[in-house]
PDB file of C-alpha atoms in Angstrom:
ATOM      1  CA  MET T   1      22.479 191.742  35.808  1.00 45.00           C
ATOM      2  CA  ALA T   2      25.774 192.678  37.354  1.00 43.00           C
ATOM      3  CA  GLN T   3      29.055 193.352  35.655  1.00 45.00           C
ATOM      4  CA  PRO T   4      32.487 192.426  37.013  1.00 44.00           C
ATOM      5  CA  ARG T   5      33.734 195.023  39.517  1.00 46.00           C
ATOM      6  CA  SER T   6      36.681 196.898  38.041  1.00 44.00           C
ATOM      7  CA  SER T   7      38.241 197.125  41.506  1.00 41.00           C
ATOM      8  CA  GLU T   8      38.733 193.365  41.623  1.00 48.00           C
ATOM      9  CA  SER T   9      42.283 192.273  40.864  1.00 48.00           C
ATOM     10  CA  GLU T  10      42.890 190.291  37.696  1.00 47.00           C
ATOM     11  CA  ALA T  11      44.236 187.401  39.735  1.00 42.00           C
ATOM     12  CA  ALA T  12      41.120 187.220  41.893  1.00 43.00           C
ATOM     13  CA  ARG T  13      38.806 187.410  38.885  1.00 53.00           C
ATOM     14  CA  ALA T  14      40.786 184.805  37.013  1.00 51.00           C
ATOM     15  CA  SER T  15      40.244 182.261  39.746  1.00 59.00           C
ATOM     16  CA  ILE T  16      36.422 182.481  39.962  1.00 71.00           C
ATOM     17  CA  LEU T  17      35.675 179.624  37.559  1.00 67.00           C
ATOM     18  CA  ALA T  18      38.488 177.457  38.934  1.00 61.00           C
ATOM     19  CA  ARG T  19      37.233 178.006  42.500  1.00 65.00           C
ATOM     20  CA  SER T  20      33.712 177.019  41.441  1.00 68.00           C
ATOM     21  CA  VAL T  21      34.757 173.353  41.205  1.00 67.00           C
ATOM     22  CA  CYS T  22      34.768 173.208  45.012  1.00 70.00           C
ATOM     23  CA  ASP T  23      32.729 176.294  45.905  1.00 74.00           C
ATOM     24  CA  ALA T  24      29.143 176.786  44.686  1.00 74.00           C
ATOM     25  CA  ASP T  25      29.262 180.450  45.705  1.00 80.00           C
ATOM     26  CA  ALA T  26      32.157 180.974  43.294  1.00 80.00           C
ATOM     27  CA  PHE T  27      30.018 179.794  40.369  1.00 84.00           C
ATOM     28  CA  ALA T  28      27.293 182.222  41.464  1.00 86.00           C
ATOM     29  CA  ALA T  29      29.914 184.993  41.319  1.00 85.00           C
ATOM     30  CA  PHE T  30      31.046 183.771  37.882  1.00 86.00           C
ATOM     31  CA  TYR T  31      27.417 183.914  36.721  1.00 87.00           C
ATOM     32  CA  GLU T  32      26.991 187.468  38.041  1.00 88.00           C
ATOM     33  CA  CYS T  33      30.167 188.563  36.264  1.00 86.00           C
ATOM     34  CA  TYR T  34      29.072 187.370  32.838  1.00 89.00           C
ATOM     35  CA  VAL T  35      25.281 186.984  32.664  1.00 89.00           C
ATOM     36  CA  ARG T  36      24.675 190.484  31.262  1.00 88.00           C
ATOM     37  CA  ARG T  37      27.301 190.098  28.558  1.00 89.00           C
ATOM     38  CA  VAL T  38      26.042 186.671  27.511  1.00 92.00           C
ATOM     39  CA  SER T  39      22.426 187.879  27.446  1.00 89.00           C
ATOM     40  CA  VAL T  40      23.320 190.926  25.342  1.00 87.00           C
ATOM     41  CA  TYR T  41      25.377 188.728  23.008  1.00 89.00           C
ATOM     42  CA  PHE T  42      22.328 186.554  22.330  1.00 87.00           C
ATOM     43  CA  VAL T  43      19.747 189.378  22.152  1.00 85.00           C
ATOM     44  CA  ARG T  44      21.797 191.172  19.486  1.00 81.00           C
ATOM     45  CA  ARG T  45      21.963 188.036  17.391  1.00 80.00           C
ATOM     46  CA  VAL T  46      18.543 186.417  17.734  1.00 80.00           C
ATOM     47  CA  LEU T  47      16.611 189.672  18.351  1.00 76.00           C
ATOM     48  CA  ASP T  48      14.215 187.789  20.629  1.00 79.00           C
ATOM     49  CA  PRO T  49      14.654 188.266  24.415  1.00 83.00           C
ATOM     50  CA  GLU T  50      12.886 185.019  25.323  1.00 84.00           C
ATOM     51  CA  VAL T  51      15.107 182.975  23.004  1.00 86.00           C
ATOM     52  CA  ALA T  52      18.137 184.890  24.322  1.00 88.00           C
ATOM     53  CA  VAL T  53      17.228 184.055  27.933  1.00 88.00           C
ATOM     54  CA  ASP T  54      16.837 180.360  27.080  1.00 90.00           C
ATOM     55  CA  LEU T  55      20.194 180.329  25.287  1.00 92.00           C
ATOM     56  CA  THR T  56      21.800 182.136  28.221  1.00 91.00           C
ATOM     57  CA  ALA T  57      20.400 179.598  30.680  1.00 90.00           C
ATOM     58  CA  GLU T  58      21.717 176.695  28.611  1.00 92.00           C
ATOM     59  CA  THR T  59      25.127 178.384  28.289  1.00 93.00           C
ATOM     60  CA  PHE T  60      25.533 178.676  32.057  1.00 91.00           C
ATOM     61  CA  ALA T  61      24.082 175.216  32.679  1.00 90.00           C
ATOM     62  CA  LEU T  62      26.726 173.755  30.349  1.00 91.00           C
ATOM     63  CA  ALA T  63      29.412 175.915  31.964  1.00 90.00           C
ATOM     64  CA  LEU T  64      28.408 174.559  35.374  1.00 86.00           C
ATOM     65  CA  GLU T  65      28.530 170.965  34.131  1.00 87.00           C
ATOM     66  CA  ARG T  66      31.842 171.461  32.318  1.00 87.00           C
ATOM     67  CA  ARG T  67      33.624 173.753  34.790  1.00 83.00           C
ATOM     68  CA  ARG T  68      36.166 171.038  35.640  1.00 86.00           C
ATOM     69  CA  GLN T  69      37.288 171.107  31.998  1.00 88.00           C
ATOM     70  CA  PHE T  70      38.420 174.744  32.218  1.00 83.00           C
ATOM     71  CA  ARG T  71      42.210 174.904  32.218  1.00 83.00           C
ATOM     72  CA  GLY T  72      42.814 178.636  31.788  1.00 75.00           C
ATOM     73  CA  ARG T  73      44.322 180.968  34.366  1.00 73.00           C
ATOM     74  CA  SER T  74      43.241 184.452  33.297  1.00 76.00           C
ATOM     75  CA  ALA T  75      39.916 186.271  33.209  1.00 79.00           C
ATOM     76  CA  GLN T  76      40.340 186.569  29.441  1.00 82.00           C
ATOM     77  CA  GLU T  77      40.648 182.785  29.077  1.00 86.00           C
ATOM     78  CA  GLU T  78      37.673 182.276  31.377  1.00 86.00           C
ATOM     79  CA  GLN T  79      35.576 184.645  29.281  1.00 87.00           C
ATOM     80  CA  GLY T  80      36.727 183.068  26.022  1.00 90.00           C
ATOM     81  CA  TRP T  81      35.819 179.607  27.317  1.00 90.00           C
ATOM     82  CA  LEU T  82      32.311 180.743  28.274  1.00 92.00           C
ATOM     83  CA  PHE T  83      31.677 182.502  24.958  1.00 92.00           C
ATOM     84  CA  ALA T  84      32.881 179.452  23.026  1.00 93.00           C
ATOM     85  CA  ILE T  85      29.957 177.606  24.632  1.00 93.00           C
ATOM     86  CA  ALA T  86      27.626 180.491  23.774  1.00 93.00           C
ATOM     87  CA  ARG T  87      28.755 180.589  20.125  1.00 91.00           C
ATOM     88  CA  SER T  88      28.311 176.838  19.787  1.00 91.00           C
ATOM     89  CA  LEU T  89      24.739 177.047  21.113  1.00 91.00           C
ATOM     90  CA  LEU T  90      23.978 179.998  18.825  1.00 89.00           C
ATOM     91  CA  HIS T  91      25.195 178.103  15.752  1.00 83.00           C
ATOM     92  CA  ALA T  92      23.126 175.067  16.778  1.00 85.00           C
ATOM     93  CA  TYR T  93      20.079 177.313  17.168  1.00 83.00           C
ATOM     94  CA  TRP T  94      20.586 178.826  13.711  1.00 74.00           C
ATOM     95  CA  ARG T  95      21.156 175.395  12.183  1.00 72.00           C
ATOM     96  CA  LYS T  96      18.238 173.592  13.851  1.00 72.00           C
ATOM     97  CA  GLY T  97      15.812 176.462  14.394  1.00 67.00           C
ATOM     98  CA  ARG T  98      15.321 175.464  18.022  1.00 70.00           C
ATOM     99  CA  ILE T  99      17.093 175.715  21.362  1.00 76.00           C
ATOM    100  CA  GLU T 100      18.880 172.803  22.970  1.00 72.00           C
ATOM    101  CA  ARG T 101      17.880 172.691  26.647  1.00 69.00           C
ATOM    102  CA  ALA T 102      19.531 169.410  27.619  1.00 71.00           C
ATOM    103  CA  ALA T 103      21.826 170.799  30.339  1.00 70.00           C
ATOM    104  CA  VAL T 104      19.031 172.930  31.796  1.00 67.00           C
ATOM    105  CA  ALA T 105      16.838 169.818  31.955  1.00 69.00           C
ATOM    106  CA  ARG T 106      19.593 167.680  33.505  1.00 71.00           C
ATOM    107  CA  LEU T 107      20.172 170.257  36.221  1.00 68.00           C
ATOM    108  CA  GLY T 108      16.437 170.787  36.806  1.00 70.00           C
ATOM    109  CA  ILE T 109      16.634 174.530  36.176  1.00 70.00           C
ATOM    110  CA  GLU T 110      13.210 176.143  35.924  1.00 70.00           C
ATOM    111  CA  ARG T 111      12.581 178.192  32.788  1.00 70.00           C
ATOM    112  CA  LEU T 112      12.311 181.918  33.483  1.00 67.00           C
ATOM    113  CA  SER T 113       9.177 183.706  32.378  1.00 69.00           C
ATOM    114  CA  LEU T 114       9.910 187.203  31.099  1.00 70.00           C
ATOM    115  CA  GLY T 115       7.621 190.108  31.887  1.00 72.00           C
ATOM    116  CA  THR T 116       7.317 193.313  29.877  1.00 75.00           C
ATOM    117  CA  GLU T 117       9.877 195.080  32.081  1.00 77.00           C
ATOM    118  CA  ASP T 118      12.381 192.238  31.611  1.00 70.00           C
ATOM    119  CA  ILE T 119      11.987 192.381  27.835  1.00 73.00           C
ATOM    120  CA  GLU T 120      12.376 196.172  27.804  1.00 77.00           C
ATOM    121  CA  PHE T 121      15.475 195.883  30.012  1.00 74.00           C
ATOM    122  CA  LEU T 122      17.111 193.400  27.612  1.00 75.00           C
ATOM    123  CA  HIS T 123      16.264 195.615  24.640  1.00 72.00           C
ATOM    124  CA  ARG T 124      17.925 198.579  26.380  1.00 73.00           C
ATOM    125  CA  GLN T 125      20.985 196.559  27.399  1.00 73.00           C
ATOM    126  CA  ALA T 126      21.436 195.304  23.844  1.00 71.00           C
ATOM    127  CA  GLY T 127      20.938 198.784  22.374  1.00 70.00           C
ATOM    128  CA  LEU T 128      18.256 197.561  19.983  1.00 70.00           C
ATOM    129  CA  GLU T 129      16.510 200.940  19.841  1.00 70.00           C
ATOM    130  CA  ALA T 130      19.600 202.476  18.250  1.00 67.00           C
ATOM    131  CA  LEU T 131      19.636 199.641  15.728  1.00 66.00           C
ATOM    132  CA  ARG T 132      15.964 199.988  14.741  1.00 68.00           C
ATOM    133  CA  GLU T 133      16.493 201.744  11.379  1.00 72.00           C
ATOM    134  CA  ARG T 134      19.310 199.428  10.355  1.00 76.00           C
ATOM    135  CA  LEU T 135      17.282 196.438  11.512  1.00 75.00           C
ATOM    136  CA  ALA T 136      14.418 197.546   9.255  1.00 79.00           C
ATOM    137  CA  GLN T 137      16.810 197.865   6.298  1.00 81.00           C
ATOM    138  CA  ALA T 138      18.290 194.444   6.991  1.00 83.00           C
ATOM    139  CA  LEU T 139      14.817 192.937   7.297  1.00 84.00           C
ATOM    140  CA  ASP T 140      13.896 194.349   3.886  1.00 87.00           C
ATOM    141  CA  ALA T 141      16.996 192.692   2.421  1.00 87.00           C
ATOM    142  CA  VAL T 142      16.170 189.100   3.424  1.00 90.00           C
ATOM    143  CA  ARG T 143      13.918 186.755   1.461  1.00 93.00           C
ATOM    144  CA  PRO T 144      10.229 187.760   1.664  1.00 93.00           C
ATOM    145  CA  ASP T 145       9.124 184.482   3.294  1.00 94.00           C
ATOM    146  CA  GLN T 146      11.845 184.842   5.936  1.00 92.00           C
ATOM    147  CA  ALA T 147      11.031 188.520   6.513  1.00 91.00           C
ATOM    148  CA  ALA T 148       7.340 187.695   6.988  1.00 93.00           C
ATOM    149  CA  ALA T 149       8.210 184.952   9.486  1.00 91.00           C
ATOM    150  CA  ILE T 150      10.557 187.270  11.396  1.00 87.00           C
ATOM    151  CA  ARG T 151       7.945 190.035  11.537  1.00 85.00           C
ATOM    152  CA  ALA T 152       5.338 187.617  12.872  1.00 88.00           C
ATOM    153  CA  ARG T 153       7.622 185.942  15.406  1.00 83.00           C
ATOM    154  CA  VAL T 154       9.940 188.733  16.572  1.00 73.00           C
ATOM    155  CA  LEU T 155       7.960 191.925  16.057  1.00 72.00           C
ATOM    156  CA  GLU T 156       4.444 190.604  16.696  1.00 77.00           C
ATOM    157  CA  GLU T 157       5.665 187.968  19.207  1.00 72.00           C
ATOM    158  CA  ARG T 158       3.314 185.306  17.851  1.00 83.00           C
ATOM    159  CA  GLY T 159       3.859 181.595  18.422  1.00 83.00           C
ATOM    160  CA  TYR T 160       5.385 179.337  15.774  1.00 87.00           C
ATOM    161  CA  ALA T 161       2.262 177.171  15.516  1.00 89.00           C
ATOM    162  CA  GLU T 162       0.016 180.177  14.936  1.00 91.00           C
ATOM    163  CA  ILE T 163       2.331 181.595  12.268  1.00 92.00           C
ATOM    164  CA  ALA T 164       2.623 178.190  10.596  1.00 93.00           C
ATOM    165  CA  ALA T 165      -1.174 177.954  10.354  1.00 93.00           C
ATOM    166  CA  ASP T 166      -1.307 181.354   8.629  1.00 92.00           C
ATOM    167  CA  PHE T 167       1.345 180.291   6.117  1.00 92.00           C
ATOM    168  CA  ASP T 168      -0.080 176.775   5.630  1.00 93.00           C
ATOM    169  CA  THR T 169       3.160 175.108   6.713  1.00 94.00           C
ATOM    170  CA  THR T 170       4.704 173.566   9.827  1.00 93.00           C
ATOM    171  CA  PRO T 171       6.177 175.248  12.916  1.00 90.00           C
ATOM    172  CA  ASP T 172       9.579 173.734  12.041  1.00 91.00           C
ATOM    173  CA  VAL T 173       9.519 175.461   8.645  1.00 93.00           C
ATOM    174  CA  ILE T 174       8.714 178.779  10.322  1.00 91.00           C
ATOM    175  CA  ARG T 175      11.514 178.247  12.856  1.00 88.00           C
ATOM    176  CA  ALA T 176      13.929 177.601  10.006  1.00 90.00           C
ATOM    177  CA  ARG T 177      12.800 180.732   8.143  1.00 90.00           C
ATOM    178  CA  VAL T 178      13.191 182.871  11.248  1.00 87.00           C
ATOM    179  CA  SER T 179      16.576 181.341  12.047  1.00 85.00           C
ATOM    180  CA  ARG T 180      17.987 181.732   8.524  1.00 87.00           C
ATOM    181  CA  GLY T 181      16.574 185.213   8.124  1.00 87.00           C
ATOM    182  CA  LEU T 182      18.045 186.389  11.428  1.00 81.00           C
ATOM    183  CA  LYS T 183      21.403 184.910  10.507  1.00 82.00           C
ATOM    184  CA  THR T 184      21.333 186.801   7.205  1.00 85.00           C
ATOM    185  CA  MET T 185      20.336 190.012   9.000  1.00 82.00           C
ATOM    186  CA  GLN T 186      23.170 189.626  11.475  1.00 76.00           C
ATOM    187  CA  GLY T 187      25.613 189.350   8.577  1.00 79.00           C
ATOM    188  CA  LEU T 188      24.148 192.439   6.904  1.00 76.00           C
ATOM    189  CA  LEU T 189      24.279 194.490  10.085  1.00 71.00           C
ATOM    190  CA  GLY T 190      27.980 193.746  10.504  1.00 63.00           C
ATOM    191  CA  ASN T 191      29.659 195.891  13.141  1.00 47.00           C
ATOM    192  CA  LEU T 192      26.384 197.225  14.527  1.00 49.00           C
ATOM    193  CA  VAL T 193      25.761 193.815  16.057  1.00 45.00           C
ATOM    194  CA  GLU T 194      29.251 193.742  17.502  1.00 42.00           C
ATOM    195  CA  ASP T 195      30.424 191.129  19.919  1.00 40.00           C
ATOM    196  CA  ALA T 196      29.084 191.861  23.395  1.00 35.00           C
ATOM    197  CA  LEU T 197      32.588 191.336  24.768  1.00 35.00           C
ATOM    198  CA  ALA T 198      33.703 194.592  23.179  1.00 38.00           C
ATOM    199  CA  ASP T 199      31.514 196.900  25.254  1.00 39.00           C
ATOM    200  CA  ALA T 200      30.451 194.914  28.280  1.00 36.00           C
TER     201      ALA T 200
END
């Protein structure tokens, strides 16, 4: 996942998204500039690489569909526009306990399957190892039913249906517990789960 090259001029970088309206290669360059930052943003907040990858895919699918709506001129405005989409999807995920994949479906984008190396890479990029102790403390501070759901889903990587069967409830209830618990944890962790824009 590439980062923007520091040698690029601000003017050239600012025009990537605007150029993408007429040039598909420009959107590919826009994607390469921001995919790592968006992925890290989501991994630090949902603590689940597979969910983060799905949210990242939907973010860029929406950005591709809406690129004609972008009216900014600077790289900072371009980045802010993209992360506004990402924040909106994150809030919808927390609220609904599931990922919206409408733009991905409309564009026919195939869902990526993550291997062990991919998951480890995302964990390293997000710095989750350094957060492990604080994550454990935050997990202990959420409601017991939410903590149990998070442990089963995030740490043990079990499916929602399987967890729901163990807890004699529905997968939607488990999704909601995981979502609410992770949101609470993110609030408790504060600056340790800082915005990915700050250090990308």
